[in-house]
Amino acid sequence: MAIEFWQEEFETLGKKDLQKLQVDRLNKTIESACRSPFYGNLYSKKNIKPGAIKAISQIAELPFTTKQDLRENFPYGFLSLPKKDIIRLHSSSGTTGNPTVIFHNRHDLKSWANLMARSLFCAGIRDTDVFQNICGYGLFTGGLGFQYGIETLGALSIPAGAGNSLRQIKLMRDYGTTAAHAIPSYLGRLYEVFEAEGLDPKRDTQLKTLVIGAEPHTDAQRKRIEEMYGVRAFNSFGLSEMNGPGVAFECTHQNGLHIWEDSYVVEIIDPETLQPVPDGEYGELVMTTLDREAMPLIRYRTRDITRIIPGECECGRTHRRIDRITGRSDDMFIIKGCNVFPMQIEGVLMKIPEVGSDYMIHLETMNGADEMVVEVEVKSDWFQGDIKRLNSLSNTITRQIRDEVLAKPIVKLVEAGSIPKSEGKAIRVTDNRKNGLLN
Amino acid sequence: MAIEFWQEEFETLGKKDLQKLQVDRLNKTIESACRSPFYGNLYSKKNIKPGAIKAISQIAELPFTTKQDLRENFPYGFLSLPKKDIIRLHSSSGTTGNPTVIFHNRHDLKSWANLMARSLFCAGIRDTDVFQNICGYGLFTGGLGFQYGIETLGALSIPAGAGNSLRQIKLMRDYGTTAAHAIPSYLGRLYEVFEAEGLDPKRDTQLKTLVIGAEPHTDAQRKRIEEMYGVRAFNSFGLSEMNGPGVAFECTHQNGLHIWEDSYVVEIIDPETLQPVPDGEYGELVMTTLDREAMPLIRYRTRDITRIIPGECECGRTHRRIDRITGRSDDMFIIKGCNVFPMQIEGVLMKIPEVGSDYMIHLETMNGADEMVVEVEVKSDWFQGDIKRLNSLSNTITRQIRDEVLAKPIVKLVEAGSIPKSEGKAIRVTDNRKNGLLN
């Protein structure tokens, strides 16, 4: 297959040219940000001036922006343009407290739609595809974000919205849907409805491509979805503060998400020391908008934990790749000097066929030393009293977790169903250490 | 106030120029329609050729298109372009049977967004407004239709979606919403939530303008909404077959809905004889798209009942005005030779202060003649045994209904609450005539 790009001139820029573009755009962004009350005030206090950035590494000299800053300066403290120029807002939900709001002018929406089209193209979607957008519209950015991107790409968009599985299936079959976007957990439910109707998506639809995002998920989950639907599933990453979807996307090589560096400066920092971590190491993603006029954000701490995947991608795109999100920096704990995110542990466990559906991580102080005890359910039909197999599985899990997070765990295998289920969001970590921080 | 237009060159076209434009566009539309399987086949049978239309009145020589035709030729029988050129579809809901689907290419979406912006501008909305779109997104055309229109106009759009009244109120107050779009019945419910929260939209919001549509409603309902919210409320008309919203809209004179005749040919026909009715008389609206490339529809029978309002509008727009929709041609009945729509009767009743909330129309054969018996609840606190007042009210209602529909009714006043409530959509007419058609 010939290598194809949506915007070859941007997507394949050499490192030097990309950094030059970033420096130019960052200075422009600082200039524009200074017109907002928040940055105008902050940068004048710190004597930061547009044009001060000569090399992109100097971005580390600028202060961070946090979600708390957004909340405290609600609603217009970050606005760099007169209200009259704004044509859309997206706001977090909730009926009490200050939401997070992002404003867009015409340029911003066009730029976002273009990045979204570039993302879809990079995952192999073309103007000949029929694309069903299975997600909420309105203030949630997934709806309008994908909608404008699909239309910009020129594929046939079906603005299906969320829910109503029978109708989703009918739409897929009526119009020959070839590609769809949904959150991974919904695709599991939708498959059950296919089954209940006596249908098999592999046989009874024309689906080739699924785009999954908005929910952290493991590669094992992706593979299950690919098998259920007989498709290739691509990981989509975005957050409303950076527009929404279209920030980073997997290409057809499915080896990480290209993050669009002509539109964002990407940093990975240690959330404790706030210092940059080397490529390949996990840390908190920090992002700066480079092509947003209404509401630029500079060094925004996303709280999402990922890493830069070292090396180049075979697809020819020079924009670096981030790994799938393994959690939020708020979830991170430190054990034996290692930063650990529960999703890393889950990722290891989900790949082991003997492992059941639940696990817990207990941080304990034992004989004066802190230990990570990982309690793991085994599948109900697997263990039949063979102690040797049990020890062998335990050793495998121990070794694989240590390889992943560097800290060696104490693995305890337990019967299926013996870990209590929490209501709502699963609680995966308890901290019983003498100086534990998580309680 | 200076007269202002979104597109003066189109909105104020003289009759002759407008008709010339219509003839040109109609011939182009026929040419394009002939590339679809449905029209290609039909017009070739009837030997209708592009360029055949010399005067717009000749449109009456073309066959009608019905919803049944759309259903029978589902999904691609009306498509005039290759599927690859289509970038969006809107489809009616339902999980069984053939839905109605409309396809759009890039030109169509741009043209629709422009008509929507023109409509909002004509109701006095400007790029300085903050516009909250309170309606479902996705396949329902109200969401994306208004969204693209607001953005094209340049107002600040809040894509609020439907429901969640507390959140709607919070959005209004957080961002100083000045204009909103909602269905009329929802605005009643929303007002109750304002009240329950101890809030008054007149005092506690910056609302100036409401756009109401998608549900037939009377002028009395509009006035109630205007009083509740302290705003001006404008009637919006559209149907998905003609894109969705943005087909016809009230200007600031609020005296009927300008229907955009550069983009649609408008006819009013008698739904029984299928012949045109004179301006001012009620009949079924028949529409032809003049600026749609992917899926032109020619002489589409909308089933909506309205009339052309004779005369010119002071606003300076030359596009004729239709009256608010009084019902669907399917609801129409004929009594004493007069075409009657239940909404006409409702319109009369709602203006009379003594009338309560329910009514029924019974068509009966009495002594060999067909009669229309209108049963009307009076308000519970009004009737106190005074037979004279009762007769006087009955006479008033009789006279006003006769003035409206030409047929004289037999009015029966009944106590509040005595008309049984139907579940779901109210049943307003029973036909007990010897040769009644409605049963």
Coordinates of N, CA, C and O in Angstrom, one line a residue, chain A residues 34-149:
Chain A
C34 N -1.4 36.3 26.3 CA -1.2 37.5 27.2 C -2.4 38.4 27.1 O -2.6 39.3 28.0
R35 N -3.3 38.2 26.1 CA -4.5 39.1 26.1 C -5.6 38.5 27.0 O -6.6 39.2 27.1
S36 N -5.4 37.3 27.6 CA -6.4 36.8 28.5 C -6.1 37.3 29.9 O -4.9 37.5 30.2
P37 N -7.1 37.5 30.7 CA -6.8 38.0 32.1 C -5.8 37.1 32.9 O -4.9 37.6 33.5
F38 N -6.0 35.8 32.8 CA -5.2 34.9 33.6 C -3.7 35.0 33.1 O -2.8 35.2 34.0
Y39 N -3.4 34.7 31.9 CA -2.0 34.7 31.4 C -1.4 36.1 31.4 O -0.2 36.3 31.7
G40 N -2.3 37.1 31.1 CA -1.8 38.5 31.0 C -1.2 38.8 32.4 O -0.1 39.4 32.5
N41 N -1.9 38.5 33.4 CA -1.5 38.8 34.8 C -0.3 38.0 35.2 O 0.7 38.5 35.7
L42 N -0.4 36.7 35.0 CA 0.7 35.7 35.4 C 2.0 36.1 34.7 O 3.1 36.1 35.3
Y43 N 1.9 36.2 33.4 CA 3.2 36.4 32.6 C 3.7 37.8 32.8 O 5.0 38.0 32.7
S44 N 2.9 38.8 33.1 CA 3.4 40.1 33.4 C 4.2 40.1 34.8 O 5.3 40.6 34.9
K45 N 3.6 39.3 35.7 CA 4.3 39.2 37.0 C 5.7 38.5 36.8 O 6.6 38.8 37.5
K46 N 5.7 37.5 36.0 CA 6.9 36.7 35.8 C 7.8 37.2 34.7 O 8.8 36.6 34.3
N47 N 7.3 38.3 34.1 CA 8.1 39.0 33.0 C 8.3 38.1 31.8 O 9.4 38.0 31.3
I48 N 7.3 37.3 31.5 CA 7.4 36.4 30.3 C 6.8 37.2 29.1 O 5.7 37.7 29.2
K49 N 7.6 37.2 28.0 CA 7.2 38.0 26.9 C 7.1 37.2 25.6 O 7.9 36.3 25.4
P50 N 6.2 37.5 24.7 CA 6.1 36.8 23.4 C 7.5 37.0 22.7 O 8.1 38.1 22.9
G51 N 7.9 36.0 22.0 CA 9.2 36.1 21.4 C 10.4 35.6 22.2 O 11.5 35.5 21.7
A52 N 10.1 35.3 23.5 CA 11.1 34.9 24.4 C 11.6 33.5 24.1 O 12.8 33.2 24.5
I53 N 10.8 32.7 23.4 CA 11.2 31.3 23.2 C 12.1 31.2 21.9 O 11.6 31.6 20.8
K54 N 13.3 30.8 22.1 CA 14.2 30.6 21.0 C 14.3 29.1 20.6 O 14.6 28.8 19.4
A55 N 14.3 28.2 21.6 CA 14.3 26.8 21.4 C 13.2 26.2 22.1 O 12.8 26.7 23.2
I56 N 12.6 25.1 21.6 CA 11.4 24.6 22.2 C 11.6 24.1 23.6 O 10.7 24.1 24.4
S57 N 12.8 23.7 23.9 CA 13.1 23.2 25.3 C 12.9 24.3 26.3 O 12.7 24.0 27.5
Q58 N 12.9 25.6 25.9 CA 12.7 26.7 26.8 C 11.3 26.7 27.4 O 11.0 27.5 28.3
I59 N 10.4 25.9 26.8 CA 9.0 25.9 27.3 C 9.0 25.5 28.8 O 8.1 25.9 29.5
A60 N 10.1 24.7 29.2 CA 10.2 24.3 30.6 C 10.3 25.5 31.6 O 10.1 25.3 32.8
E61 N 10.6 26.6 31.0 CA 10.8 27.8 31.9 C 9.4 28.5 32.2 O 9.3 29.3 33.1
L62 N 8.4 28.0 31.5 CA 7.0 28.7 31.7 C 6.3 27.9 32.8 O 6.5 26.7 33.0
P63 N 5.4 28.6 33.5 CA 4.7 28.0 34.6 C 3.6 27.0 34.1 O 3.2 27.1 32.9
F64 N 3.3 26.0 34.9 CA 2.2 25.1 34.5 C 0.8 25.8 34.6 O 0.7 26.8 35.3
T65 N -0.1 25.2 33.9 CA -1.6 25.6 34.1 C -2.3 24.3 34.6 O -2.0 23.2 34.1
T66 N -3.2 24.5 35.6 CA -3.9 23.3 36.1 C -5.4 23.5 36.0 O -5.9 24.6 35.7
K67 N -6.1 22.4 36.2 CA -7.5 22.4 36.1 C -8.1 23.3 37.2 O -9.1 24.0 37.0
Q68 N -7.4 23.4 38.3 CA -7.7 24.3 39.4 C -7.7 25.8 38.9 O -8.6 26.6 39.2
D69 N -6.7 26.1 38.1 CA -6.6 27.5 37.5 C -7.9 27.7 36.6 O -8.4 28.8 36.7
L70 N -8.2 26.7 35.8 CA -9.4 26.9 34.9 C -10.6 27.1 35.8 O -11.4 28.0 35.5
R71 N -10.8 26.4 36.9 CA -12.0 26.5 37.7 C -12.0 27.9 38.4 O -13.1 28.5 38.5
E72 N -10.8 28.3 38.9 CA -10.8 29.6 39.6 C -11.0 30.8 38.7 O -11.4 31.9 39.2
N73 N -10.7 30.6 37.4 CA -10.9 31.8 36.5 C -12.1 31.6 35.6 O -12.1 32.2 34.5
F74 N -13.0 30.8 36.1 CA -14.3 30.6 35.3 C -15.1 31.9 35.3 O -15.2 32.5 36.3
P75 N -15.8 32.2 34.3 CA -15.8 31.5 33.0 C -14.8 32.1 31.9 O -14.4 31.4 31.0
Y76 N -14.5 33.4 32.1 CA -13.8 34.1 31.0 C -12.4 34.4 31.2 O -11.8 35.1 30.4
G77 N -11.8 33.9 32.3 CA -10.4 34.3 32.7 C -9.4 33.9 31.7 O -8.3 34.4 31.7
F78 N -9.7 32.9 30.9 CA -8.7 32.4 29.9 C -8.9 32.8 28.5 O -8.3 32.4 27.6
L79 N -10.0 33.7 28.3 CA -10.4 34.0 27.0 C -9.4 35.1 26.4 O -9.2 36.1 27.0
S80 N -8.9 34.8 25.2 CA -7.9 35.7 24.6 C -8.5 36.6 23.6 O -7.9 37.4 23.0
L81 N -9.8 36.4 23.3 CA -10.5 37.2 22.2 C -11.8 37.8 22.8 O -12.3 37.3 23.8
P82 N -12.3 38.8 22.2 CA -13.6 39.3 22.6 C -14.7 38.2 22.5 O -14.6 37.4 21.6
K83 N -15.6 38.2 23.4 CA -16.7 37.2 23.4 C -17.4 37.1 22.1 O -17.8 36.0 21.7
K84 N -17.5 38.2 21.4 CA -18.2 38.3 20.2 C -17.6 37.4 19.1 O -18.3 36.9 18.2
D85 N -16.3 37.1 19.2 CA -15.6 36.2 18.2 C -15.8 34.8 18.5 O -15.4 33.9 17.7
I86 N -16.3 34.4 19.6 CA -16.4 33.0 20.0 C -17.7 32.4 19.4 O -18.8 33.0 19.5
I87 N -17.6 31.2 18.8 CA -18.8 30.6 18.3 C -19.2 29.3 18.9 O -20.3 28.8 18.6
R88 N -18.4 28.8 19.8 CA -18.9 27.6 20.5 C -18.2 27.4 21.8 O -17.0 27.8 21.9
L89 N -18.9 26.8 22.8 CA -18.2 26.4 24.0 C -18.6 25.0 24.2 O -19.6 24.5 23.8
H90 N -17.6 24.3 24.9 CA -17.9 22.9 25.4 C -17.6 23.0 26.9 O -16.6 23.6 27.3
S91 N -18.5 22.5 27.7 CA -18.3 22.6 29.1 C -18.5 21.3 29.8 O -19.3 20.4 29.3
S92 N -17.8 21.0 30.9 CA -18.0 19.8 31.6 C -19.4 19.8 32.2 O -20.0 20.9 32.4
S93 N -19.9 18.7 32.6 CA -21.3 18.6 33.1 C -21.3 18.9 34.6 O -20.4 19.4 35.2
G94 N -22.5 18.7 35.2 CA -22.6 19.0 36.6 C -23.5 20.2 36.8 O -23.5 21.1 36.0
T95 N -24.2 20.2 37.9 CA -25.1 21.3 38.1 C -24.7 22.2 39.3 O -25.3 23.1 39.7
T96 N -23.6 21.8 40.0 CA -23.1 22.6 41.1 C -21.6 22.8 40.8 O -20.9 22.1 40.1
G97 N -21.0 23.9 41.4 CA -19.6 24.2 41.3 C -19.3 24.7 39.9 O -20.1 24.7 39.0
N98 N -18.0 25.1 39.8 CA -17.6 25.7 38.5 C -17.2 24.6 37.6 O -16.3 23.8 37.9
P99 N -17.8 24.5 36.4 CA -17.4 23.5 35.4 C -16.1 23.9 34.7 O -15.6 25.0 35.0
T100 N -15.5 23.1 33.9 CA -14.4 23.4 33.0 C -15.0 23.8 31.7 O -15.8 23.0 31.1
V101 N -14.7 25.0 31.2 CA -15.2 25.4 29.9 C -14.1 25.7 28.9 O -13.1 26.3 29.3
I102 N -14.3 25.4 27.7 CA -13.4 25.7 26.6 C -14.1 26.5 25.5 O -15.2 26.0 25.1
F103 N -13.6 27.6 25.1 CA -14.2 28.4 24.0 C -13.5 28.3 22.7 O -12.2 28.1 22.7
H104 N -14.2 28.3 21.6 CA -13.6 28.2 20.3 C -14.1 29.3 19.4 O -15.3 29.7 19.4
N105 N -13.2 29.9 18.6 CA -13.6 30.7 17.5 C -13.6 29.9 16.2 O -13.4 28.7 16.2
R106 N -14.0 30.6 15.1 CA -14.1 29.8 13.8 C -12.8 29.1 13.4 O -12.9 28.0 13.0
H107 N -11.7 29.8 13.6 CA -10.4 29.2 13.3 C -10.2 27.9 14.1 O -9.8 26.9 13.6
D108 N -10.5 28.0 15.4 CA -10.3 26.8 16.3 C -11.1 25.6 15.9 O -10.6 24.5 15.9
L109 N -12.4 25.9 15.5 CA -13.2 24.7 15.1 C -12.7 24.1 13.8 O -12.8 22.9 13.6
K110 N -12.2 25.0 12.9 CA -11.7 24.5 11.6 C -10.5 23.6 11.9 O -10.3 22.6 11.3
S111 N -9.6 24.2 12.7 CA -8.4 23.5 13.0 C -8.6 22.1 13.7 O -8.0 21.1 13.4
W112 N -9.6 22.1 14.6 CA -10.0 20.9 15.3 C -10.5 19.9 14.3 O -10.1 18.7 14.3
A113 N -11.4 20.3 13.5 CA -12.0 19.4 12.5 C -10.9 18.8 11.6 O -11.0 17.6 11.2
N114 N -10.0 19.6 11.2 CA -8.9 19.2 10.4 C -8.0 18.1 11.1 O -7.7 17.1 10.5
L115 N -7.7 18.4 12.4 CA -6.9 17.4 13.1 C -7.7 16.1 13.3 O -7.1 15.0 13.2
M116 N -9.0 16.2 13.4 CA -9.8 15.0 13.6 C -9.9 14.2 12.2 O -9.8 13.0 12.2
A117 N -10.0 14.9 11.1 CA -9.9 14.3 9.8 C -8.6 13.6 9.6 O -8.5 12.5 9.1
R118 N -7.5 14.3 10.0 CA -6.2 13.7 9.8 C -6.0 12.5 10.7 O -5.5 11.5 10.2
S119 N -6.6 12.5 11.9 CA -6.6 11.3 12.7 C -7.3 10.1 12.1 O -6.8 9.0 12.1
L120 N -8.5 10.4 11.6 CA -9.3 9.3 11.0 C -8.6 8.7 9.8 O -8.5 7.5 9.5
F121 N -8.0 9.6 9.0 CA -7.3 9.2 7.8 C -6.1 8.3 8.2 O -5.8 7.3 7.5
C122 N -5.4 8.7 9.2 CA -4.2 8.0 9.7 C -4.6 6.6 10.1 O -3.8 5.7 10.1
A123 N -5.8 6.4 10.6 CA -6.3 5.1 11.0 C -6.9 4.3 9.8 O -7.4 3.2 9.9
G124 N -6.7 4.9 8.6 CA -7.1 4.1 7.4 C -8.5 4.4 6.9 O -9.0 3.8 6.0
I125 N -9.2 5.4 7.5 CA -10.6 5.7 7.1 C -10.5 6.7 5.9 O -9.7 7.6 5.9
R126 N -11.4 6.5 5.0 CA -11.4 7.2 3.7 C -12.7 7.8 3.4 O -13.7 7.5 4.1
D127 N -12.8 8.6 2.4 CA -14.1 9.3 2.0 C -15.1 8.3 1.5 O -16.3 8.6 1.4
T128 N -14.7 7.1 1.2 CA -15.6 6.0 0.8 C -16.2 5.3 2.0 O -17.1 4.4 1.8
D129 N -15.8 5.6 3.2 CA -16.3 4.9 4.3 C -17.7 5.4 4.8 O -18.0 6.6 4.5
V130 N -18.5 4.6 5.4 CA -19.7 5.0 6.1 C -19.4 4.9 7.6 O -19.2 3.8 8.1
F131 N -19.4 6.1 8.2 CA -18.9 6.2 9.6 C -20.1 6.5 10.6 O -20.7 7.6 10.5
Q132 N -20.3 5.6 11.5 CA -21.4 5.7 12.4 C -20.8 6.2 13.8 O -20.0 5.5 14.4
N133 N -21.2 7.4 14.2 CA -20.6 8.0 15.4 C -21.6 7.7 16.6 O -22.5 8.4 16.8
I134 N -21.2 6.6 17.3 CA -22.0 6.1 18.4 C -21.5 6.8 19.7 O -20.8 6.2 20.5
C135 N -21.9 8.0 19.9 CA -21.6 8.6 21.2 C -22.4 9.9 21.4 O -23.1 10.4 20.4
G136 N -22.5 10.3 22.6 CA -23.4 11.5 22.9 C -22.9 12.7 22.2 O -21.7 12.9 22.0
Y137 N -23.9 13.5 21.8 CA -23.5 14.8 21.1 C -23.7 15.9 22.2 O -23.5 15.7 23.4
G138 N -24.0 17.1 21.8 CA -24.1 18.2 22.7 C -22.8 18.6 23.3 O -21.8 18.7 22.6
L139 N -22.8 18.9 24.6 CA -21.6 19.4 25.2 C -20.4 18.5 25.3 O -19.3 18.9 25.4
F140 N -20.7 17.2 25.3 CA -19.6 16.2 25.2 C -18.9 16.3 23.9 O -19.5 16.3 22.8
T141 N -17.6 16.4 23.9 CA -16.8 16.7 22.7 C -16.8 15.6 21.7 O -16.4 15.8 20.5
G142 N -17.1 14.4 22.1 CA -17.0 13.2 21.2 C -18.0 13.3 20.0 O -17.7 13.0 18.9
G143 N -19.1 13.9 20.3 CA -20.2 14.0 19.2 C -19.8 14.9 18.1 O -19.5 14.5 17.0
L144 N -19.8 16.2 18.5 CA -19.5 17.2 17.4 C -18.0 17.1 17.0 O -17.7 17.3 15.8
G145 N -17.1 16.7 17.8 CA -15.7 16.5 17.4 C -15.6 15.5 16.3 O -15.0 15.8 15.2
F146 N -16.1 14.3 16.5 CA -16.1 13.3 15.4 C -16.9 13.8 14.2 O -16.5 13.6 13.0
Q147 N -18.1 14.4 14.4 CA -19.0 14.8 13.4 C -18.3 15.7 12.4 O -18.2 15.4 11.2
Y148 N -17.6 16.7 12.9 CA -17.0 17.7 12.0 C -15.8 17.0 11.3 O -15.4 17.4 10.2
G149 N -15.1 16.1 12.0 CA -13.9 15.4 11.4 C -14.3 14.5 10.3 O -13.7 14.5 9.2

